[in-house]
Short mmCIF file of N, CA, C and O in Angstrom, two decimals:
data_model
loop_
_atom_site.label_atom_id
_atom_site.label_comp_id
_atom_site.label_asym_id
_atom_site.label_seq_id
_atom_site.Cartn_x
_atom_site.Cartn_y
_atom_site.Cartn_z
N MET A 323 -27.36 -10.42 14.17
CA MET A 323 -27.36 -11.87 14.17
C MET A 323 -28.78 -12.40 14.02
O MET A 323 -29.01 -13.32 13.26
N LEU A 324 -29.73 -11.81 14.77
CA LEU A 324 -31.12 -12.26 14.68
C LEU A 324 -31.68 -12.00 13.30
O LEU A 324 -32.35 -12.87 12.72
N ALA A 325 -31.42 -10.81 12.75
CA ALA A 325 -31.94 -10.50 11.41
C ALA A 325 -31.39 -11.48 10.38
O ALA A 325 -32.12 -11.93 9.49
N ARG A 326 -30.11 -11.82 10.51
CA ARG A 326 -29.50 -12.78 9.59
C ARG A 326 -30.13 -14.15 9.75
O ARG A 326 -30.41 -14.84 8.76
N SER A 327 -30.40 -14.56 10.99
CA SER A 327 -31.03 -15.85 11.25
C SER A 327 -32.45 -15.88 10.69
O SER A 327 -32.87 -16.88 10.10
N LEU A 328 -33.19 -14.79 10.87
CA LEU A 328 -34.55 -14.73 10.35
C LEU A 328 -34.55 -14.79 8.82
O LEU A 328 -35.37 -15.49 8.22
N ALA A 329 -33.63 -14.07 8.20
CA ALA A 329 -33.54 -14.09 6.74
C ALA A 329 -33.18 -15.49 6.24
O ALA A 329 -33.76 -15.97 5.25
N HIS A 330 -32.25 -16.13 6.92
CA HIS A 330 -31.84 -17.49 6.52
C HIS A 330 -33.01 -18.46 6.70
O HIS A 330 -33.23 -19.33 5.85
N ALA A 331 -33.74 -18.33 7.78
CA ALA A 331 -34.88 -19.22 8.02
C ALA A 331 -35.97 -19.02 6.96
O ALA A 331 -36.57 -19.98 6.48
N ARG A 332 -36.21 -17.76 6.59
CA ARG A 332 -37.20 -17.49 5.53
C ARG A 332 -36.76 -18.12 4.21
O ARG A 332 -37.55 -18.73 3.51
N LYS A 333 -35.48 -17.95 3.90
CA LYS A 333 -34.94 -18.47 2.65
C LYS A 333 -35.03 -20.00 2.62
O LYS A 333 -35.38 -20.59 1.60
N ALA A 334 -34.72 -20.63 3.75
CA ALA A 334 -34.75 -22.09 3.84
C ALA A 334 -36.15 -22.62 4.15
O ALA A 334 -36.34 -23.84 4.21
N LYS A 335 -37.11 -21.71 4.37
CA LYS A 335 -38.48 -22.10 4.75
C LYS A 335 -38.46 -23.00 5.98
O LYS A 335 -39.12 -24.03 6.04
N ALA A 336 -37.69 -22.55 6.97
CA ALA A 336 -37.54 -23.29 8.22
C ALA A 336 -37.98 -22.41 9.38
O ALA A 336 -38.10 -21.19 9.23
N ALA A 337 -38.22 -23.01 10.50
CA ALA A 337 -38.64 -22.29 11.70
C ALA A 337 -37.43 -21.92 12.54
O ALA A 337 -36.42 -22.63 12.55
N ILE A 338 -37.54 -20.81 13.24
CA ILE A 338 -36.54 -20.42 14.24
C ILE A 338 -36.90 -21.17 15.52
O ILE A 338 -38.06 -21.16 15.94
N VAL A 339 -35.94 -21.78 16.15
CA VAL A 339 -36.18 -22.52 17.39
C VAL A 339 -35.41 -21.83 18.51
O VAL A 339 -34.20 -21.61 18.40
N VAL A 340 -36.13 -21.47 19.59
CA VAL A 340 -35.53 -20.85 20.75
C VAL A 340 -35.95 -21.62 22.00
O VAL A 340 -37.04 -22.18 22.03
N ALA A 341 -35.11 -21.62 23.01
CA ALA A 341 -35.42 -22.33 24.24
C ALA A 341 -36.55 -21.63 25.00
O ALA A 341 -37.49 -22.26 25.46
N LYS A 342 -36.42 -20.31 25.13
CA LYS A 342 -37.43 -19.52 25.85
C LYS A 342 -37.79 -18.32 24.98
O LYS A 342 -36.95 -17.82 24.23
N LEU A 343 -39.00 -17.85 25.10
CA LEU A 343 -39.47 -16.74 24.27
C LEU A 343 -38.64 -15.49 24.49
O LEU A 343 -38.34 -14.76 23.54
N ASP A 344 -38.21 -15.23 25.73
CA ASP A 344 -37.43 -14.02 25.98
C ASP A 344 -36.04 -14.07 25.37
O ASP A 344 -35.36 -13.06 25.29
N ARG A 345 -35.59 -15.23 24.92
CA ARG A 345 -34.32 -15.31 24.19
C ARG A 345 -34.48 -14.81 22.76
O ARG A 345 -33.53 -14.41 22.13
N LEU A 346 -35.71 -14.83 22.24
CA LEU A 346 -36.00 -14.28 20.92
C LEU A 346 -36.17 -12.77 21.02
O LEU A 346 -35.58 -12.01 20.27
N SER A 347 -36.98 -12.33 21.98
CA SER A 347 -37.19 -10.91 22.22
C SER A 347 -37.96 -10.72 23.51
O SER A 347 -38.74 -11.58 23.91
N ARG A 348 -37.76 -9.56 24.13
CA ARG A 348 -38.56 -9.17 25.31
C ARG A 348 -39.46 -8.01 24.93
O ARG A 348 -39.72 -7.14 25.75
N ASP A 349 -39.92 -8.00 23.70
CA ASP A 349 -40.75 -6.92 23.18
C ASP A 349 -42.01 -7.52 22.55
O ASP A 349 -41.93 -8.27 21.57
N VAL A 350 -43.17 -7.19 23.11
CA VAL A 350 -44.43 -7.73 22.63
C VAL A 350 -44.65 -7.37 21.16
O VAL A 350 -45.07 -8.21 20.37
N ALA A 351 -44.35 -6.14 20.80
CA ALA A 351 -44.57 -5.69 19.42
C ALA A 351 -43.72 -6.51 18.44
O ALA A 351 -44.19 -6.86 17.35
N PHE A 352 -42.49 -6.82 18.82
CA PHE A 352 -41.63 -7.61 17.94
C PHE A 352 -42.17 -9.02 17.76
O PHE A 352 -42.26 -9.52 16.63
N ILE A 353 -42.56 -9.65 18.86
CA ILE A 353 -43.09 -11.01 18.80
C ILE A 353 -44.38 -11.04 18.00
O ILE A 353 -44.58 -11.89 17.13
N SER A 354 -45.28 -10.09 18.26
CA SER A 354 -46.54 -10.09 17.52
C SER A 354 -46.30 -9.75 16.04
O SER A 354 -47.02 -10.24 15.18
N GLY A 355 -45.27 -8.94 15.76
CA GLY A 355 -44.92 -8.65 14.37
C GLY A 355 -44.45 -9.90 13.65
O GLY A 355 -44.80 -10.13 12.48
N LEU A 356 -43.64 -10.73 14.33
CA LEU A 356 -43.22 -11.99 13.72
C LEU A 356 -44.42 -12.88 13.43
O LEU A 356 -44.50 -13.50 12.37
N MET A 357 -45.35 -12.92 14.39
CA MET A 357 -46.54 -13.75 14.18
C MET A 357 -47.39 -13.20 13.03
O MET A 357 -47.91 -13.96 12.22
N ALA A 358 -47.53 -11.88 12.95
CA ALA A 358 -48.32 -11.27 11.88
C ALA A 358 -47.70 -11.51 10.51
O ALA A 358 -48.41 -11.66 9.51
N GLN A 359 -46.36 -11.53 10.46
CA GLN A 359 -45.66 -11.77 9.19
C GLN A 359 -45.55 -13.27 8.88
O GLN A 359 -44.93 -13.65 7.90
N LYS A 360 -46.14 -14.09 9.74
CA LYS A 360 -46.14 -15.54 9.56
C LYS A 360 -44.72 -16.13 9.55
O LYS A 360 -44.42 -17.07 8.83
N VAL A 361 -43.84 -15.52 10.36
CA VAL A 361 -42.49 -16.07 10.52
C VAL A 361 -42.61 -17.24 11.50
O VAL A 361 -42.99 -17.03 12.66
N PRO A 362 -42.28 -18.44 11.06
CA PRO A 362 -42.44 -19.58 11.97
C PRO A 362 -41.33 -19.61 13.03
O PRO A 362 -40.16 -19.47 12.71
N PHE A 363 -41.73 -19.73 14.28
CA PHE A 363 -40.75 -19.93 15.34
C PHE A 363 -41.35 -20.86 16.38
O PHE A 363 -42.56 -20.92 16.57
N ILE A 364 -40.47 -21.62 17.01
CA ILE A 364 -40.88 -22.60 18.00
C ILE A 364 -40.17 -22.27 19.30
O ILE A 364 -38.95 -22.08 19.33
N VAL A 365 -40.94 -22.19 20.36
CA VAL A 365 -40.39 -21.96 21.69
C VAL A 365 -40.45 -23.30 22.42
O VAL A 365 -41.53 -23.79 22.72
N THR A 366 -39.30 -23.90 22.65
CA THR A 366 -39.28 -25.25 23.21
C THR A 366 -39.92 -25.31 24.59
O THR A 366 -40.54 -26.31 24.94
N GLU A 367 -39.80 -24.24 25.35
CA GLU A 367 -40.40 -24.18 26.69
C GLU A 367 -41.92 -24.32 26.62
O GLU A 367 -42.55 -24.87 27.51
N LEU A 368 -42.52 -23.81 25.54
CA LEU A 368 -43.97 -23.82 25.39
C LEU A 368 -44.47 -24.93 24.47
O LEU A 368 -45.66 -25.23 24.46
N GLY A 369 -43.59 -25.49 23.69
CA GLY A 369 -43.97 -26.54 22.75
C GLY A 369 -44.28 -25.98 21.37
O GLY A 369 -44.52 -24.78 21.20
N ALA A 370 -44.26 -26.85 20.39
CA ALA A 370 -44.45 -26.44 19.00
C ALA A 370 -45.88 -25.99 18.73
O ALA A 370 -46.14 -25.27 17.76
N ASP A 371 -46.83 -26.39 19.54
CA ASP A 371 -48.23 -26.07 19.29
C ASP A 371 -48.76 -24.93 20.17
O ASP A 371 -49.96 -24.81 20.39
N ALA A 372 -47.87 -24.06 20.66
CA ALA A 372 -48.30 -22.92 21.49
C ALA A 372 -49.16 -21.99 20.66
O ALA A 372 -48.78 -21.62 19.54
N ASP A 373 -50.30 -21.62 21.18
CA ASP A 373 -51.20 -20.75 20.41
C ASP A 373 -50.79 -19.29 20.56
O ASP A 373 -50.07 -18.91 21.49
N PRO A 374 -51.22 -18.43 19.63
CA PRO A 374 -50.82 -17.02 19.64
C PRO A 374 -51.18 -16.30 20.94
O PRO A 374 -50.43 -15.43 21.39
N PHE A 375 -52.29 -16.65 21.55
CA PHE A 375 -52.68 -16.01 22.80
C PHE A 375 -51.61 -16.24 23.88
O PHE A 375 -51.18 -15.31 24.57
N MET A 376 -51.17 -17.49 24.02
CA MET A 376 -50.15 -17.81 25.02
C MET A 376 -48.83 -17.12 24.69
O MET A 376 -48.13 -16.65 25.59
N LEU A 377 -48.48 -17.04 23.41
CA LEU A 377 -47.25 -16.36 23.02
C LEU A 377 -47.32 -14.88 23.40
O LEU A 377 -46.33 -14.31 23.85
N HIS A 378 -48.48 -14.26 23.21
CA HIS A 378 -48.64 -12.85 23.59
C HIS A 378 -48.51 -12.68 25.11
O HIS A 378 -47.88 -11.73 25.58
N ILE A 379 -49.10 -13.58 25.86
CA ILE A 379 -49.01 -13.51 27.33
C ILE A 379 -47.56 -13.64 27.78
O ILE A 379 -47.07 -12.83 28.58
N TYR A 380 -46.85 -14.62 27.26
CA TYR A 380 -45.45 -14.81 27.63
C TYR A 380 -44.58 -13.64 27.16
O TYR A 380 -43.64 -13.24 27.85
N ALA A 381 -44.90 -13.08 26.00
CA ALA A 381 -44.15 -11.91 25.51
C ALA A 381 -44.39 -10.71 26.42
O ALA A 381 -43.46 -9.95 26.72
N ALA A 382 -45.62 -10.52 26.89
CA ALA A 382 -45.92 -9.42 27.80
C ALA A 382 -45.18 -9.60 29.12
O ALA A 382 -44.66 -8.63 29.69
N LEU A 383 -45.12 -10.82 29.62
CA LEU A 383 -44.38 -11.09 30.86
C LEU A 383 -42.89 -10.83 30.67
O LEU A 383 -42.23 -10.27 31.55
N ALA A 384 -42.35 -11.21 29.53
CA ALA A 384 -40.93 -10.98 29.25
C ALA A 384 -40.63 -9.49 29.16
O ALA A 384 -39.60 -9.02 29.64
N GLN A 385 -41.56 -8.74 28.56
CA GLN A 385 -41.37 -7.28 28.46
C GLN A 385 -41.41 -6.63 29.83
O GLN A 385 -40.60 -5.75 30.14
N LYS A 386 -42.32 -7.08 30.68
CA LYS A 386 -42.40 -6.56 32.05
C LYS A 386 -41.13 -6.91 32.83
O LYS A 386 -40.58 -6.07 33.56
N GLU A 387 -40.64 -8.12 32.64
CA GLU A 387 -39.41 -8.54 33.31
C GLU A 387 -38.23 -7.68 32.87
O GLU A 387 -37.40 -7.29 33.68
N ARG A 388 -38.17 -7.34 31.58
CA ARG A 388 -37.11 -6.47 31.08
C ARG A 388 -37.16 -5.11 31.77
O ARG A 388 -36.13 -4.57 32.18
N ALA A 389 -38.36 -4.55 31.94
CA ALA A 389 -38.50 -3.26 32.61
C ALA A 389 -38.06 -3.35 34.08
O ALA A 389 -37.40 -2.44 34.58
N LEU A 390 -38.42 -4.43 34.75
CA LEU A 390 -38.03 -4.61 36.15
C LEU A 390 -36.52 -4.77 36.30
O LEU A 390 -35.91 -4.19 37.21
N ILE A 391 -35.90 -5.52 35.41
CA ILE A 391 -34.45 -5.70 35.44
C ILE A 391 -33.77 -4.35 35.23
O ILE A 391 -32.81 -4.01 35.94
N SER A 392 -34.25 -3.59 34.28
CA SER A 392 -33.67 -2.28 33.99
C SER A 392 -33.77 -1.36 35.20
O SER A 392 -32.80 -0.67 35.55
N GLU A 393 -34.91 -1.34 35.84
CA GLU A 393 -35.13 -0.48 37.01
C GLU A 393 -34.21 -0.88 38.16
O GLU A 393 -33.58 -0.03 38.80
N ARG A 394 -34.12 -2.20 38.42
CA ARG A 394 -33.24 -2.67 39.51
C ARG A 394 -31.79 -2.31 39.22
O ARG A 394 -31.05 -1.89 40.11
N THR A 395 -31.36 -2.47 37.98
CA THR A 395 -29.98 -2.15 37.61
C THR A 395 -29.71 -0.67 37.77
O THR A 395 -28.69 -0.26 38.32
N ARG A 396 -30.64 0.16 37.30
CA ARG A 396 -30.49 1.61 37.39
C ARG A 396 -30.38 2.04 38.85
O ARG A 396 -29.49 2.83 39.21
N LEU A 397 -31.24 1.51 39.70
CA LEU A 397 -31.19 1.87 41.12
C LEU A 397 -29.91 1.38 41.80
O LEU A 397 -29.31 2.11 42.59
N ALA A 398 -29.49 0.16 41.49
CA ALA A 398 -28.27 -0.38 42.10
C ALA A 398 -27.05 0.43 41.69
O ALA A 398 -26.18 0.73 42.52
N LEU A 399 -26.98 0.83 40.43
CA LEU A 399 -25.85 1.65 39.97
C LEU A 399 -25.86 3.02 40.63
O LEU A 399 -24.82 3.54 41.01
N ALA A 400 -27.04 3.61 40.77
CA ALA A 400 -27.15 4.92 41.43
C ALA A 400 -26.71 4.83 42.89
O ALA A 400 -26.03 5.72 43.40
N GLN A 401 -27.10 3.74 43.57
CA GLN A 401 -26.70 3.55 44.97
C GLN A 401 -25.18 3.37 45.09
O GLN A 401 -24.56 3.95 45.98
N LYS A 402 -24.60 2.57 44.20
CA LYS A 402 -23.14 2.39 44.24
C LYS A 402 -22.43 3.71 43.97
O LYS A 402 -21.45 4.04 44.62
N LYS A 403 -22.93 4.47 43.03
CA LYS A 403 -22.33 5.76 42.69
C LYS A 403 -22.44 6.70 43.89
O LYS A 403 -21.50 7.43 44.20
N ALA A 404 -23.58 6.68 44.59
CA ALA A 404 -23.77 7.54 45.75
C ALA A 404 -22.81 7.17 46.88
O ALA A 404 -22.41 8.03 47.66
N ARG A 405 -22.42 5.89 46.97
CA ARG A 405 -21.45 5.45 47.99
C ARG A 405 -20.01 5.72 47.57
O ARG A 405 -19.08 5.37 48.28
N GLY A 406 -19.84 6.31 46.38
CA GLY A 406 -18.51 6.68 45.94
C GLY A 406 -17.79 5.66 45.07
O GLY A 406 -16.61 5.82 44.79
N ALA A 407 -18.48 4.64 44.64
CA ALA A 407 -17.84 3.62 43.79
C ALA A 407 -17.58 4.19 42.40
O ALA A 407 -18.37 4.98 41.89
N LEU A 408 -16.46 3.79 41.84
CA LEU A 408 -16.15 4.18 40.47
C LEU A 408 -16.78 3.14 39.54
O LEU A 408 -16.49 1.96 39.64
N LEU A 409 -17.62 3.60 38.66
CA LEU A 409 -18.29 2.70 37.73
C LEU A 409 -17.68 2.84 36.35
O LEU A 409 -17.11 3.86 36.02
N GLY A 410 -17.79 1.80 35.57
CA GLY A 410 -17.35 1.89 34.19
C GLY A 410 -16.17 1.01 33.88
O GLY A 410 -15.74 0.17 34.68
N ASN A 411 -15.59 1.27 32.73
CA ASN A 411 -14.48 0.50 32.21
C ASN A 411 -13.21 0.81 32.99
O ASN A 411 -12.75 1.93 33.04
N ARG A 412 -12.64 -0.21 33.60
CA ARG A 412 -11.45 -0.03 34.43
C ARG A 412 -10.20 0.31 33.62
O ARG A 412 -9.20 0.74 34.17
N THR A 413 -10.23 0.12 32.32
CA THR A 413 -9.03 0.38 31.53
C THR A 413 -8.84 1.86 31.25
O THR A 413 -7.76 2.27 30.84
N ASN A 414 -9.85 2.69 31.48
CA ASN A 414 -9.70 4.12 31.22
C ASN A 414 -10.02 4.97 32.45
O ASN A 414 -10.56 6.04 32.34
N LEU A 415 -9.66 4.47 33.62
CA LEU A 415 -9.97 5.18 34.86
C LEU A 415 -9.23 6.51 34.98
O LEU A 415 -9.78 7.48 35.48
N ALA A 416 -8.00 6.58 34.52
CA ALA A 416 -7.25 7.83 34.60
C ALA A 416 -7.94 8.92 33.79
O ALA A 416 -8.08 10.06 34.24
N GLU A 417 -8.40 8.55 32.62
CA GLU A 417 -9.11 9.51 31.77
C GLU A 417 -10.43 9.93 32.42
O GLU A 417 -10.79 11.10 32.42
N ALA A 418 -11.14 8.98 33.00
CA ALA A 418 -12.40 9.28 33.67
C ALA A 418 -12.19 10.16 34.89
O ALA A 418 -12.97 11.08 35.15
N ASP A 419 -11.13 9.90 35.65
CA ASP A 419 -10.81 10.73 36.82
C ASP A 419 -10.51 12.17 36.41
O ASP A 419 -10.94 13.12 37.07
N ALA A 420 -9.78 12.33 35.32
CA ALA A 420 -9.46 13.67 34.83
C ALA A 420 -10.73 14.42 34.45
O ALA A 420 -10.89 15.60 34.76
N LYS A 421 -11.64 13.74 33.80
CA LYS A 421 -12.91 14.37 33.42
C LYS A 421 -13.73 14.72 34.65
O LYS A 421 -14.36 15.76 34.72
N GLN A 422 -13.74 13.82 35.63
CA GLN A 422 -14.56 14.03 36.83
C GLN A 422 -14.04 15.21 37.65
O GLN A 422 -14.83 15.97 38.20
N THR A 423 -12.75 15.37 37.76
CA THR A 423 -12.21 16.49 38.53
C THR A 423 -12.43 17.81 37.80
O THR A 423 -12.52 18.86 38.44
N ALA A 424 -12.54 17.78 36.50
CA ALA A 424 -12.77 18.99 35.72
C ALA A 424 -14.22 19.45 35.81
O ALA A 424 -14.52 20.62 35.60
N MET A 425 -15.13 18.54 36.16
CA MET A 425 -16.55 18.87 36.23
C MET A 425 -16.91 19.36 37.63
O MET A 425 -16.33 18.91 38.61
N PRO A 426 -17.90 20.28 37.74
CA PRO A 426 -18.34 20.71 39.07
C PRO A 426 -19.03 19.56 39.79
O PRO A 426 -19.65 18.71 39.16
N ALA A 427 -18.91 19.52 41.09
CA ALA A 427 -19.50 18.44 41.89
C ALA A 427 -21.01 18.61 41.98
O ALA A 427 -21.51 19.56 42.55
N THR A 428 -21.73 17.71 41.37
CA THR A 428 -23.19 17.66 41.44
C THR A 428 -23.59 16.22 41.68
O THR A 428 -22.85 15.31 41.32
N PRO A 429 -24.75 16.00 42.28
CA PRO A 429 -25.17 14.61 42.49
C PRO A 429 -25.38 13.92 41.15
O PRO A 429 -25.83 14.53 40.19
N SER A 430 -25.01 12.63 41.09
CA SER A 430 -25.15 11.90 39.83
C SER A 430 -26.58 11.44 39.65
O SER A 430 -27.24 11.02 40.59
N LEU A 431 -27.05 11.55 38.44
CA LEU A 431 -28.39 11.10 38.09
C LEU A 431 -28.29 10.15 36.91
O LEU A 431 -27.60 10.44 35.94
N PRO A 432 -28.98 9.02 36.98
CA PRO A 432 -28.94 8.12 35.84
C PRO A 432 -29.69 8.73 34.66
O PRO A 432 -30.76 9.31 34.83
N THR A 433 -29.11 8.63 33.49
CA THR A 433 -29.76 9.09 32.27
C THR A 433 -29.57 8.04 31.20
O THR A 433 -28.71 7.19 31.30
N CYS A 434 -30.35 8.12 30.18
CA CYS A 434 -30.26 7.19 29.08
C CYS A 434 -29.47 7.83 27.96
O CYS A 434 -29.73 8.96 27.57
N CYS A 435 -28.49 7.12 27.47
CA CYS A 435 -27.68 7.62 26.36
C CYS A 435 -28.52 7.53 25.08
O CYS A 435 -28.92 6.44 24.69
N PRO A 436 -28.82 8.65 24.41
CA PRO A 436 -29.68 8.59 23.24
C PRO A 436 -29.06 7.85 22.06
O PRO A 436 -29.76 7.29 21.24
N SER A 437 -27.75 7.81 21.97
CA SER A 437 -27.13 7.16 20.82
C SER A 437 -27.15 5.64 20.91
O SER A 437 -27.36 4.97 19.92
N CYS A 438 -26.95 5.08 22.11
CA CYS A 438 -26.89 3.62 22.20
C CYS A 438 -28.01 3.03 23.07
O CYS A 438 -28.18 1.82 23.09
N GLY A 439 -28.77 3.84 23.79
CA GLY A 439 -29.85 3.33 24.62
C GLY A 439 -29.41 2.72 25.93
O GLY A 439 -30.21 2.16 26.65
N ARG A 440 -28.12 2.81 26.26
CA ARG A 440 -27.62 2.23 27.51
C ARG A 440 -27.67 3.26 28.62
O ARG A 440 -27.68 4.46 28.39
N LEU A 441 -27.64 2.76 29.82
CA LEU A 441 -27.66 3.61 31.00
C LEU A 441 -26.30 4.27 31.17
O LEU A 441 -25.26 3.64 31.03
N ARG A 442 -26.32 5.56 31.43
CA ARG A 442 -25.08 6.31 31.62
C ARG A 442 -25.24 7.14 32.88
O ARG A 442 -26.23 7.81 33.06
N LEU A 443 -24.26 7.09 33.77
CA LEU A 443 -24.29 7.90 34.98
C LEU A 443 -23.46 9.14 34.76
O LEU A 443 -22.32 9.05 34.32
N GLN A 444 -24.05 10.29 35.05
CA GLN A 444 -23.31 11.54 34.90
C GLN A 444 -22.80 11.98 36.26
O GLN A 444 -23.50 11.85 37.25
N ALA A 445 -21.60 12.49 36.28
CA ALA A 445 -21.04 12.95 37.56
C ALA A 445 -21.50 14.36 37.83
O ALA A 445 -21.85 15.11 36.98
#
């Protein structure tokens, strides 16, 4: 969706308007790449005349916030799993239970799924 919006904005020679910078991206490299490519975007929270230095500062804060959110989520899921909570999609619990009973009992450790980048808890 974002790529399509950026392409449309380039074609129309218009700016992308976002309410907050972290709604565009929480990645400093992505934001600085947009600025380097001269892709016009306006962050209403900062105003139309926000200078590149301030955009970099806010992008760095958004990236740090993303890391903190990820860490808190990972820890909270690990704690729930340690208390015995069943995590995941409730529509396939029977299938998940069958897989869990077939696996040897080991403590669950959070890992990152290489295919989708999402957090996955292994039993």
